[in-house]
Short mmCIF file of C-alpha atoms and ligand atoms in Angstrom, two decimals:
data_model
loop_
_atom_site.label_atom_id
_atom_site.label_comp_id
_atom_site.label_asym_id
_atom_site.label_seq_id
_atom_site.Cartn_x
_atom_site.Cartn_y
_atom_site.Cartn_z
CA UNK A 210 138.21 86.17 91.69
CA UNK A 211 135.84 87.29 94.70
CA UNK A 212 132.45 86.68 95.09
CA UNK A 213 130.37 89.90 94.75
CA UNK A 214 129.98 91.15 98.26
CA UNK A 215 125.68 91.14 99.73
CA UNK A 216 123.96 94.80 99.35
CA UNK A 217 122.81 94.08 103.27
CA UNK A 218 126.09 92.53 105.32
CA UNK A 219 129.41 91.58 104.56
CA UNK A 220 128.67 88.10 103.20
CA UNK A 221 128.73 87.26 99.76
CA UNK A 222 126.16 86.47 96.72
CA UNK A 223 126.49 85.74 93.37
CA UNK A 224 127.24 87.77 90.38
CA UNK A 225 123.12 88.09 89.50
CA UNK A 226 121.83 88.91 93.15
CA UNK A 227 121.64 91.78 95.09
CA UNK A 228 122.24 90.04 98.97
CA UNK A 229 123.84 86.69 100.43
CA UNK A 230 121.47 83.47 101.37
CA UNK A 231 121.15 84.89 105.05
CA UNK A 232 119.90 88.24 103.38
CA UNK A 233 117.78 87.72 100.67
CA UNK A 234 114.79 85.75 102.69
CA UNK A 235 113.93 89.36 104.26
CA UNK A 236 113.78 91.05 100.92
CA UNK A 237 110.73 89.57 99.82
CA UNK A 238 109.38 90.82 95.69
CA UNK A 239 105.58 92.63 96.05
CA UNK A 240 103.34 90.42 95.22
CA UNK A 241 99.79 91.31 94.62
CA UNK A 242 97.25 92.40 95.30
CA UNK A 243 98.83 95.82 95.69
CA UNK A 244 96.64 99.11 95.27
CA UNK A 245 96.84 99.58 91.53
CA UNK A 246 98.11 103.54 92.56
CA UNK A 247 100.39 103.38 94.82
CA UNK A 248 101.58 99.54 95.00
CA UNK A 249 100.65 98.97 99.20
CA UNK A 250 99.61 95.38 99.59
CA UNK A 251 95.58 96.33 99.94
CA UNK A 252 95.18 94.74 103.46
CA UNK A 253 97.19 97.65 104.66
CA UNK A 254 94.91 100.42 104.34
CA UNK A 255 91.47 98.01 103.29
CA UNK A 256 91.09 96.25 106.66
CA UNK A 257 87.91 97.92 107.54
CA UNK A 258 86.80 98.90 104.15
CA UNK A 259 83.05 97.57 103.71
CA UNK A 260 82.70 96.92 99.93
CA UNK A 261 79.11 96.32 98.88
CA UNK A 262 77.97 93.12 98.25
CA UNK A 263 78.98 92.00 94.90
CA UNK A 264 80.81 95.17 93.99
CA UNK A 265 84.24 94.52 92.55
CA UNK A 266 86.89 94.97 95.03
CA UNK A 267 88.22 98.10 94.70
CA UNK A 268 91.53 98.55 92.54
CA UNK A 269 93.11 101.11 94.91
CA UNK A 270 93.48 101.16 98.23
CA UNK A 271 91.11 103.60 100.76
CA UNK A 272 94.54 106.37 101.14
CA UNK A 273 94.19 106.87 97.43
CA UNK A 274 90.98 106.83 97.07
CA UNK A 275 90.63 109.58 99.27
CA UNK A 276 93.33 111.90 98.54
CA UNK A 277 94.43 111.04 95.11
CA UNK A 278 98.16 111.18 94.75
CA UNK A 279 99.55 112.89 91.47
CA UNK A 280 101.16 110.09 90.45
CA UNK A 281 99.54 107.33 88.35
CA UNK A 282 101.01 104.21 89.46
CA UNK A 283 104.16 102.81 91.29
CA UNK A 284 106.49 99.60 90.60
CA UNK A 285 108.92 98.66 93.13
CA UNK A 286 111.22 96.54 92.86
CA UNK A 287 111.76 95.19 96.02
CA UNK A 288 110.01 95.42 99.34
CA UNK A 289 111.70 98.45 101.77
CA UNK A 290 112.47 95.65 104.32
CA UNK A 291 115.49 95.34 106.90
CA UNK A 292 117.84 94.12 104.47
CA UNK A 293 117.02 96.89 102.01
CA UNK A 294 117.03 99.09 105.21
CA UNK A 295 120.23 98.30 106.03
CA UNK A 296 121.83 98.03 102.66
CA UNK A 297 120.48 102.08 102.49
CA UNK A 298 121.45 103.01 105.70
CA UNK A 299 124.78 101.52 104.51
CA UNK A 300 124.91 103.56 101.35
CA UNK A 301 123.15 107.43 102.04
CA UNK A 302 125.19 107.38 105.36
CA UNK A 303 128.07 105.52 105.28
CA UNK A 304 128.81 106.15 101.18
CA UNK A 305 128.90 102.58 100.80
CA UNK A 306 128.62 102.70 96.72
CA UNK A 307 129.82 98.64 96.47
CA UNK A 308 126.67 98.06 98.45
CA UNK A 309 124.32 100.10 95.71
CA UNK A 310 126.23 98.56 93.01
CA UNK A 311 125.49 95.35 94.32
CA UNK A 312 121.52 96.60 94.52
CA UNK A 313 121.86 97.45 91.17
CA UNK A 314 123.43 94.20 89.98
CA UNK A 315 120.40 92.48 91.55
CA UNK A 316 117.86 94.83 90.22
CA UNK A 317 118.89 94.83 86.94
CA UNK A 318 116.83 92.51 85.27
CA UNK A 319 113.42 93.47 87.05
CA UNK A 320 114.32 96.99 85.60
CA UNK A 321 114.80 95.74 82.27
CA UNK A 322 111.79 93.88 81.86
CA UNK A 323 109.72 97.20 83.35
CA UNK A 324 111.37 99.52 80.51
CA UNK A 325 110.18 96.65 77.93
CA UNK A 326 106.39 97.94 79.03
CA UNK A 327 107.26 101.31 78.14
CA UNK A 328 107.54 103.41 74.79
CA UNK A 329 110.53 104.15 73.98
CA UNK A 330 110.52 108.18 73.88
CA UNK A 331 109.30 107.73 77.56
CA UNK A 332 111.61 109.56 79.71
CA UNK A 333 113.19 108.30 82.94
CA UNK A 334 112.96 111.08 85.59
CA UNK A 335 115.48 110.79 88.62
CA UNK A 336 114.24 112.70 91.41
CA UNK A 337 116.88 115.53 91.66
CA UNK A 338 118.79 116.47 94.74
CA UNK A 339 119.57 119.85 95.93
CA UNK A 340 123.03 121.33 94.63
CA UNK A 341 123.99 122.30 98.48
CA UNK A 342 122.90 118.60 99.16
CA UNK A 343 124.54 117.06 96.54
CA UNK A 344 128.01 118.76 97.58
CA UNK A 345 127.14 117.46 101.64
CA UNK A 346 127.15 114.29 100.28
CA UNK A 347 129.27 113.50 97.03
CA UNK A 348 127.27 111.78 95.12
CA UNK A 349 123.73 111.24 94.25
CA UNK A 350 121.83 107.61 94.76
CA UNK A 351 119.36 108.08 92.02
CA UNK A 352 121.76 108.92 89.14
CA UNK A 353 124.36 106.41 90.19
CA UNK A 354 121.97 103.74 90.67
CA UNK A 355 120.36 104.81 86.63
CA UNK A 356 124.22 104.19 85.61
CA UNK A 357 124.30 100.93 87.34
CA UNK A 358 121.00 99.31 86.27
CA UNK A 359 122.77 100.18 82.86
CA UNK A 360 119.14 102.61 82.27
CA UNK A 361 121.62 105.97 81.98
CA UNK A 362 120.58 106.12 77.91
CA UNK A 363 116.60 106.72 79.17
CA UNK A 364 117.27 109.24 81.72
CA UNK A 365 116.32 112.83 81.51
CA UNK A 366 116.53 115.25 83.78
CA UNK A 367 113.62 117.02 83.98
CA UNK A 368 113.09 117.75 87.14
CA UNK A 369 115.28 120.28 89.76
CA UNK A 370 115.11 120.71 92.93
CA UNK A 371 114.41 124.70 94.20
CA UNK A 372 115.46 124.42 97.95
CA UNK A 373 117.45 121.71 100.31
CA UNK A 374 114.67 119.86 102.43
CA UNK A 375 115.54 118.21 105.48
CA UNK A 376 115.17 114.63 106.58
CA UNK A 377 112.27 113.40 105.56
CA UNK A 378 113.38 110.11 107.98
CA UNK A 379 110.81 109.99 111.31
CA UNK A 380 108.70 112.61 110.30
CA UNK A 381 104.91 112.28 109.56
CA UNK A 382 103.22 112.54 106.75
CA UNK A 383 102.00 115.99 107.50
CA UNK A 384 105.65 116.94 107.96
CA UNK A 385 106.93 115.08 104.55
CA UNK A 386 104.00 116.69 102.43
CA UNK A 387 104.89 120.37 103.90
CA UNK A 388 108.51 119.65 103.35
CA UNK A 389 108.36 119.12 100.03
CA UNK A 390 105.52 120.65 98.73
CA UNK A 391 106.77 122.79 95.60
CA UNK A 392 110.24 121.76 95.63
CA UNK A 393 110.56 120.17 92.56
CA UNK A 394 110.29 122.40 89.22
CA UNK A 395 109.99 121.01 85.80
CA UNK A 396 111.78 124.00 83.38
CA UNK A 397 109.45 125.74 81.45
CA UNK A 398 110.67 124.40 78.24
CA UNK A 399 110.31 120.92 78.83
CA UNK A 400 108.43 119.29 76.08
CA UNK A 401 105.37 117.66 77.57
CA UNK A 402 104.85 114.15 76.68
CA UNK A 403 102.05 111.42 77.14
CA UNK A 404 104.05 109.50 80.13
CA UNK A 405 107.27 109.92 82.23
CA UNK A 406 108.22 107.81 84.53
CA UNK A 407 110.16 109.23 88.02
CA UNK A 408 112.73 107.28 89.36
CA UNK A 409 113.65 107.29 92.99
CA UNK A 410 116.00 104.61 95.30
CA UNK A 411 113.28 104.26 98.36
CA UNK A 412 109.62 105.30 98.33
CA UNK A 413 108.40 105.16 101.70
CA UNK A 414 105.10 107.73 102.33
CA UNK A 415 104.94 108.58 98.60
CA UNK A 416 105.03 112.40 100.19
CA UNK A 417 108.02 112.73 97.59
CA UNK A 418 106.88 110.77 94.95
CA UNK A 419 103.47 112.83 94.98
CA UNK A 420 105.47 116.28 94.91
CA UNK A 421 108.03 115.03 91.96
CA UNK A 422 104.76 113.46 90.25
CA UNK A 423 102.73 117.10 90.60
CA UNK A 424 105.79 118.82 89.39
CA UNK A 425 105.28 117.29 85.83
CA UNK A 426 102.02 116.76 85.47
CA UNK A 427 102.03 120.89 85.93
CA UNK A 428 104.49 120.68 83.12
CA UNK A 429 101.93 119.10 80.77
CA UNK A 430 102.83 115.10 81.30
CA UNK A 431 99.16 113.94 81.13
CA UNK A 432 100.46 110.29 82.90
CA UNK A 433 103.34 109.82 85.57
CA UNK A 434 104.61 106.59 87.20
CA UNK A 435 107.04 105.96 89.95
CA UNK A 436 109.31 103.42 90.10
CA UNK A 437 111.90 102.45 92.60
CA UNK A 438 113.92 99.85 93.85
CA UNK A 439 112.06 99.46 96.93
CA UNK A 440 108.66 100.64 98.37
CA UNK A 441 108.12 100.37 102.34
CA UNK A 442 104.47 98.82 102.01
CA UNK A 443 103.36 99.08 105.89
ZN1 ZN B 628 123.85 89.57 103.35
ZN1 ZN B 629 97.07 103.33 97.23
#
């Protein structure tokens, strides 16, 4: 009877898209070339990077090349632009779950086509939040949004989270890495597998991804990916 309401404002969109005609131009898909690691568009960390003549461009970007992250690749659905930015703000802060929902209806089909890559004993990993964290807020972004993108059936949760961190917003890398460093626990009876892929809302440094990502490959996952529905790429 109503149009679906946009993830990012009050206007509306239709039933199979995430924000409204004034929204959507700002929420631009990656398109490549992204570092084959951790999905930044390569101009963003390559600028200066002198490749040899006729060498091959490099297939990750100079960040990951220098301190490899644990994790093995990232997808993202969307760029972490002001619309997404908003929509988020809209949804950790103000518990505006219509507004995730509506994410989700607009991811939906860019997730399905991503779990058509994988094998299908590949687990889906939310990134877990902290029980005391949980309770502060109500409800938890990464398992509703696995419920909405209708992915629930792949998820396992394989991960937990040992201690509440704080914001990771407007801190530094340095900070992020510190603050999460060994949070994240895979149990020890967690049957390894060849790949697992984390799932997260937002990857903006990758500082979480990375800590998530170390957490199984010490459990015995010899390949992890990240994907999210959107990756801040400056
Ligand atoms: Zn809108
Ligand atoms: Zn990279």
């Amino acid at each position: 009877m109503f149009p679906p309401a946009c993830a990012g404002c009050d206007g509306s969109s239709t039933p199979t898209t995430a924000f409204c005609d004034v929204c959507r131009p700002v929420a631009p898909r990656l398109t490549p070339p992204y570092c084959a690691r951790c999905a930044v568009p390569m101009t963003t960390f390559d600028a200066d990077d002198d490749a040899a003549d006729g060498a091959d461009a490099p297939s990750e970007c100079s960040r990951c090349r220098k301190e490899s992250p644990s994790f093995d690749a990232v997808v993202a659905c969307w760029e972490y632009d002001e619309a997404v930015a908003d929509a988020m703000r809209r949804i950790k802060y103000g518990g505006d779950l219509p507004a995730l929902r509506a994410l989700c209806r607009g991811a939906r089909p860019w997730f399905r086509r991503q779990l058509q890559r994988l094998a299908d004993d590949t687990p889906l990993v939310p990134v877990p939040t902290h029980p005391v964290q949980l309770r502060r807020r109500g409800f938890h972004v990464p398992n509703l949004a696995l419920r909405w993108l209708g992915i629930a059936d792949r998820t396992r949760h394989l991960l937990r989270k040992v201690r509440p961190t704080p914001q990771q917003a407007g801190l530094s890398l340095a900070e992020r890495k510190k603050n999460v460093r060994d949070v994240f626990h895979a149990p020890n009876d967690t049957p390894p597998g060849a790949h697992a892929v984390i799932f997260d809302d937002v990857m903006t440094t990758g500082a979480t991804a990375d800590a998530a990502a170390a957490a199984l490959k010490n459990a015995g996952f010899e390949r992890v990916s990240i994907v999210v529905l959107a990756r801040a790429v400056s």
